[in-house]
């Protein structure tokens, strides 16, 4: 079992540095069971908006490409992956959690989980939408994405954003991962590959719409206004 800790400014914001490090650590694990948690009292409160505010169009495109790569690397990791949500898992933080096979969420009433991008004016990249479909199913996916809510633990569990609740998410996550790790590694990897194969693949129309409609919203002045509004709250 390999434990990976998300750490960064502002409640472990998903930054270029954090994503680059996570991708390298997941690849270096070579299929070993992975336990992800966040430093301090949060898993991750979302994308690093302060970094995004400093990037030009090419920089934002590279940032989103890195997020895509992280999603795929985690989702297709051959071994079991468990995310221990020791606090908030919001927006980009929730995306990282959904890319894992299993999510254990703290019972703390302060914790919130959700994909609230739409609520602040951001458009979902197609890979994130594919991930939501794979993990949540069409009915729940529509509610989670369109409602753009942040959910307390009981509702997050009911919606499938978490798979179980625990007063000690890390200890419970370790126990869950140990059970999965006891299975034959080759058989587990084959079954997981069969279940995940092609789930995140984008068709040409999705790629075209991303480049023509979504990416310009992230790389133009609108993003700067959104980031300024959120950071100013």
CSV table of C-alpha atoms in Angstrom, one decimal:
chain,number,residue,atom,x,y,z
A,1,UNK,CA,0.0,0.0,0.0
A,2,UNK,CA,1.3,3.5,-0.9
A,3,UNK,CA,-0.1,6.6,0.7
A,4,UNK,CA,-0.3,9.8,-1.2
A,5,UNK,CA,-1.1,13.1,0.5
A,6,UNK,CA,-2.6,16.1,-1.3
A,7,UNK,CA,-0.9,19.2,0.0
A,8,UNK,CA,-1.0,22.8,-1.2
A,9,UNK,CA,-2.1,26.3,-0.3
A,10,UNK,CA,-5.7,27.2,0.5
A,11,UNK,CA,-6.9,23.7,1.7
A,12,UNK,CA,-4.8,21.7,-0.8
A,13,UNK,CA,-5.8,23.6,-3.9
A,14,UNK,CA,-5.3,21.5,-7.1
A,15,UNK,CA,-2.4,23.4,-8.7
A,16,UNK,CA,0.1,22.6,-11.5
A,17,UNK,CA,2.6,21.5,-8.9
A,18,UNK,CA,0.1,19.3,-7.0
A,19,UNK,CA,-1.1,17.6,-10.2
A,20,UNK,CA,2.4,17.1,-11.6
A,21,UNK,CA,3.4,15.5,-8.3
A,22,UNK,CA,0.3,13.3,-8.1
A,23,UNK,CA,0.7,12.0,-11.7
A,24,UNK,CA,4.4,11.2,-11.0
A,25,UNK,CA,3.6,9.4,-7.8
A,26,UNK,CA,0.7,7.4,-9.2
A,27,UNK,CA,2.8,6.3,-12.2
A,28,UNK,CA,5.7,5.4,-9.9
A,29,UNK,CA,3.4,3.2,-7.9
A,30,UNK,CA,3.3,0.8,-10.8
A,31,UNK,CA,-0.2,-0.6,-10.0
A,32,UNK,CA,0.3,-0.8,-6.2
A,33,UNK,CA,-2.7,-0.1,-4.0
A,34,UNK,CA,-3.1,3.6,-3.4
A,35,UNK,CA,-4.5,5.6,-0.5
A,36,UNK,CA,-5.1,9.3,-1.1
A,37,UNK,CA,-5.9,11.8,1.6
A,38,UNK,CA,-5.5,15.5,2.1
A,39,UNK,CA,-3.1,17.4,4.5
A,40,UNK,CA,-4.8,19.0,7.5
A,41,UNK,CA,-8.6,19.2,7.7
A,42,UNK,CA,-9.5,19.0,4.0
A,43,UNK,CA,-9.1,16.7,1.0
A,44,UNK,CA,-9.0,19.5,-1.5
A,45,UNK,CA,-11.2,22.6,-1.8
A,46,UNK,CA,-10.8,22.8,-5.5
A,47,UNK,CA,-8.7,24.1,-8.4
A,48,UNK,CA,-6.1,26.7,-7.5
A,49,UNK,CA,-7.9,29.8,-8.7
A,50,UNK,CA,-5.0,32.0,-7.7
A,51,UNK,CA,-2.8,30.2,-10.1
A,52,UNK,CA,-5.4,30.2,-12.8
A,53,UNK,CA,-5.7,34.0,-12.4
A,54,UNK,CA,-2.0,34.4,-13.4
A,55,UNK,CA,-2.1,32.2,-16.5
A,56,UNK,CA,-2.4,33.3,-20.1
A,57,UNK,CA,-4.5,31.3,-22.6
A,58,UNK,CA,-1.8,28.8,-23.3
A,59,UNK,CA,-1.1,28.3,-19.6
A,60,UNK,CA,-4.8,27.7,-18.8
A,61,UNK,CA,-5.0,25.1,-21.7
A,62,UNK,CA,-1.9,23.3,-20.3
A,63,UNK,CA,-3.4,23.4,-16.8
A,64,UNK,CA,-6.6,21.7,-18.0
A,65,UNK,CA,-4.7,19.2,-20.0
A,66,UNK,CA,-2.8,18.3,-16.9
A,67,UNK,CA,-6.1,17.8,-15.0
A,68,UNK,CA,-7.2,15.5,-17.8
A,69,UNK,CA,-4.1,13.5,-17.5
A,70,UNK,CA,-4.5,13.2,-13.7
A,71,UNK,CA,-8.1,12.0,-14.1
A,72,UNK,CA,-7.1,9.3,-16.5
A,73,UNK,CA,-4.0,8.2,-14.6
A,74,UNK,CA,-6.0,7.7,-11.4
A,75,UNK,CA,-9.1,6.2,-13.1
A,76,UNK,CA,-7.1,3.7,-15.0
A,77,UNK,CA,-4.6,2.8,-12.3
A,78,UNK,CA,-4.4,-1.0,-12.3
A,79,UNK,CA,-4.5,-1.4,-8.5
A,80,UNK,CA,-7.2,-0.4,-6.1
A,81,UNK,CA,-7.4,3.3,-5.2
A,82,UNK,CA,-9.2,4.7,-2.1
A,83,UNK,CA,-9.7,8.4,-1.4
A,84,UNK,CA,-10.0,9.3,2.3
A,85,UNK,CA,-12.0,12.5,2.3
A,86,UNK,CA,-10.9,13.9,5.6
A,87,UNK,CA,-12.8,17.2,4.9
A,88,UNK,CA,-13.9,19.3,2.0
A,89,UNK,CA,-13.7,17.7,-1.5
A,90,UNK,CA,-15.0,20.5,-3.7
A,91,UNK,CA,-15.0,21.1,-7.5
A,92,UNK,CA,-11.5,20.0,-8.6
A,93,UNK,CA,-11.0,18.2,-5.3
A,94,UNK,CA,-14.2,16.2,-5.9
A,95,UNK,CA,-13.0,15.4,-9.4
A,96,UNK,CA,-9.8,13.9,-8.0
A,97,UNK,CA,-11.8,11.9,-5.5
A,98,UNK,CA,-14.2,10.6,-8.1
A,99,UNK,CA,-11.3,9.3,-10.2
A,100,UNK,CA,-10.6,6.9,-7.3
A,101,UNK,CA,-12.3,3.5,-7.0
A,102,UNK,CA,-13.7,4.1,-3.5
A,103,UNK,CA,-14.3,7.2,-1.4
A,104,UNK,CA,-14.5,7.2,2.4
A,105,UNK,CA,-15.9,10.5,3.8
A,106,UNK,CA,-15.6,11.9,7.3
A,107,UNK,CA,-18.8,12.3,9.3
A,108,UNK,CA,-17.8,15.8,10.3
A,109,UNK,CA,-20.8,18.0,9.8
A,110,UNK,CA,-18.5,20.8,8.5
A,111,UNK,CA,-17.3,18.7,5.5
A,112,UNK,CA,-18.8,19.5,2.1
A,113,UNK,CA,-18.5,17.5,-1.2
A,114,UNK,CA,-19.7,18.5,-4.6
A,115,UNK,CA,-19.1,19.7,-8.2
A,116,UNK,CA,-20.1,23.3,-7.9
A,117,UNK,CA,-18.4,24.6,-11.0
A,118,UNK,CA,-21.6,25.5,-12.7
A,119,UNK,CA,-22.7,27.6,-9.8
A,120,UNK,CA,-19.7,29.9,-10.2
A,121,UNK,CA,-19.9,30.1,-14.0
A,122,UNK,CA,-17.3,27.6,-15.1
A,123,UNK,CA,-18.0,25.1,-17.8
A,124,UNK,CA,-17.1,21.4,-17.3
A,125,UNK,CA,-14.4,20.0,-19.5
A,126,UNK,CA,-15.7,16.9,-21.3
A,127,UNK,CA,-13.4,14.5,-19.4
A,128,UNK,CA,-14.9,15.6,-16.1
A,129,UNK,CA,-18.4,15.0,-17.5
A,130,UNK,CA,-17.3,11.5,-18.6
A,131,UNK,CA,-16.0,10.8,-15.2
A,132,UNK,CA,-19.2,12.0,-13.5
A,133,UNK,CA,-21.2,9.7,-15.8
A,134,UNK,CA,-18.9,6.7,-15.0
A,135,UNK,CA,-19.2,7.2,-11.3
A,136,UNK,CA,-22.6,8.6,-10.6
A,137,UNK,CA,-25.0,7.4,-13.3
A,138,UNK,CA,-27.3,9.6,-15.5
A,139,UNK,CA,-30.0,10.6,-13.0
A,140,UNK,CA,-27.7,11.5,-10.1
A,141,UNK,CA,-25.1,13.0,-12.5
A,142,UNK,CA,-27.7,15.5,-13.8
A,143,UNK,CA,-28.7,16.6,-10.3
A,144,UNK,CA,-25.1,16.9,-9.1
A,145,UNK,CA,-23.9,18.9,-12.1
A,146,UNK,CA,-27.0,21.1,-12.6
A,147,UNK,CA,-27.7,21.7,-9.0
A,148,UNK,CA,-24.1,22.6,-8.4
A,149,UNK,CA,-24.5,21.9,-4.7
A,150,UNK,CA,-22.1,21.3,-1.9
A,151,UNK,CA,-23.4,18.4,0.2
A,152,UNK,CA,-23.0,17.4,3.8
A,153,UNK,CA,-21.8,13.8,4.4
A,154,UNK,CA,-25.2,12.0,4.6
A,155,UNK,CA,-26.4,13.5,1.3
A,156,UNK,CA,-23.0,13.0,-0.3
A,157,UNK,CA,-23.3,9.3,0.5
A,158,UNK,CA,-26.9,9.1,-0.8
A,159,UNK,CA,-25.8,10.7,-4.1
A,160,UNK,CA,-22.8,8.4,-4.6
A,161,UNK,CA,-20.2,11.2,-4.1
A,162,UNK,CA,-19.0,9.0,-1.2
A,163,UNK,CA,-19.2,5.3,-0.8
A,164,UNK,CA,-19.1,5.2,3.0
A,165,UNK,CA,-18.9,7.5,6.0
A,166,UNK,CA,-16.5,7.2,8.9
A,167,UNK,CA,-15.5,9.2,12.0
A,168,UNK,CA,-11.9,8.3,11.0
A,169,UNK,CA,-11.8,8.3,7.2
A,170,UNK,CA,-8.1,7.5,7.0
A,171,UNK,CA,-8.3,4.4,9.2
A,172,UNK,CA,-11.4,3.1,7.5
A,173,UNK,CA,-9.8,3.8,4.1
A,174,UNK,CA,-6.7,1.8,5.0
A,175,UNK,CA,-8.8,-1.1,6.2
A,176,UNK,CA,-10.8,-1.0,3.0
A,177,UNK,CA,-7.7,-0.9,0.8
A,178,UNK,CA,-6.1,-3.8,2.7
A,179,UNK,CA,-9.1,-6.0,1.9
A,180,UNK,CA,-8.9,-5.1,-1.8
A,181,UNK,CA,-5.1,-5.5,-1.8
A,182,UNK,CA,-5.5,-9.0,-0.6
A,183,UNK,CA,-7.1,-10.0,-3.9
A,184,UNK,CA,-4.9,-11.4,-6.7
A,185,UNK,CA,-3.4,-8.3,-8.3
A,186,UNK,CA,-3.6,-9.6,-11.8
A,187,UNK,CA,-7.3,-10.6,-11.5
A,188,UNK,CA,-8.1,-7.3,-9.9
A,189,UNK,CA,-6.4,-5.3,-12.6
A,190,UNK,CA,-8.1,-7.3,-15.4
A,191,UNK,CA,-11.5,-6.8,-13.9
A,192,UNK,CA,-10.9,-3.1,-13.3
A,193,UNK,CA,-9.7,-2.7,-16.9
A,194,UNK,CA,-12.8,-4.4,-18.2
A,195,UNK,CA,-15.0,-2.1,-16.2
A,196,UNK,CA,-13.2,1.1,-17.0
A,197,UNK,CA,-12.0,0.5,-20.6
A,198,UNK,CA,-13.2,3.4,-22.9
A,199,UNK,CA,-15.3,5.1,-20.2
A,200,UNK,CA,-13.3,8.3,-20.4
A,201,UNK,CA,-12.6,8.3,-24.1
A,202,UNK,CA,-13.8,11.4,-25.9
A,203,UNK,CA,-15.4,11.2,-29.4
A,204,UNK,CA,-14.5,13.8,-32.1
A,205,UNK,CA,-17.6,15.9,-31.5
A,206,UNK,CA,-16.7,16.2,-27.8
A,207,UNK,CA,-13.2,17.3,-28.6
A,208,UNK,CA,-14.5,19.8,-31.2
A,209,UNK,CA,-17.0,21.3,-28.7
A,210,UNK,CA,-14.4,21.5,-26.1
A,211,UNK,CA,-12.0,23.5,-28.3
A,212,UNK,CA,-14.8,25.7,-29.9
A,213,UNK,CA,-17.1,26.3,-26.9
A,214,UNK,CA,-15.5,25.3,-23.5
A,215,UNK,CA,-11.9,26.2,-23.8
A,216,UNK,CA,-12.5,29.8,-24.9
A,217,UNK,CA,-14.6,30.3,-21.7
A,218,UNK,CA,-11.6,29.2,-19.6
A,219,UNK,CA,-9.0,31.2,-21.5
A,220,UNK,CA,-10.8,34.5,-22.0
A,221,UNK,CA,-11.6,37.5,-19.8
A,222,UNK,CA,-14.7,35.7,-18.4
A,223,UNK,CA,-12.5,33.4,-16.4
A,224,UNK,CA,-10.6,36.3,-14.9
A,225,UNK,CA,-13.9,37.9,-13.8
A,226,UNK,CA,-15.1,34.6,-12.3
A,227,UNK,CA,-11.9,34.0,-10.4
A,228,UNK,CA,-11.9,37.6,-9.1
A,229,UNK,CA,-15.5,37.3,-8.0
A,230,UNK,CA,-14.8,34.0,-6.1
A,231,UNK,CA,-11.6,35.2,-4.5
A,232,UNK,CA,-13.3,38.4,-3.5
A,233,UNK,CA,-16.0,36.6,-1.5
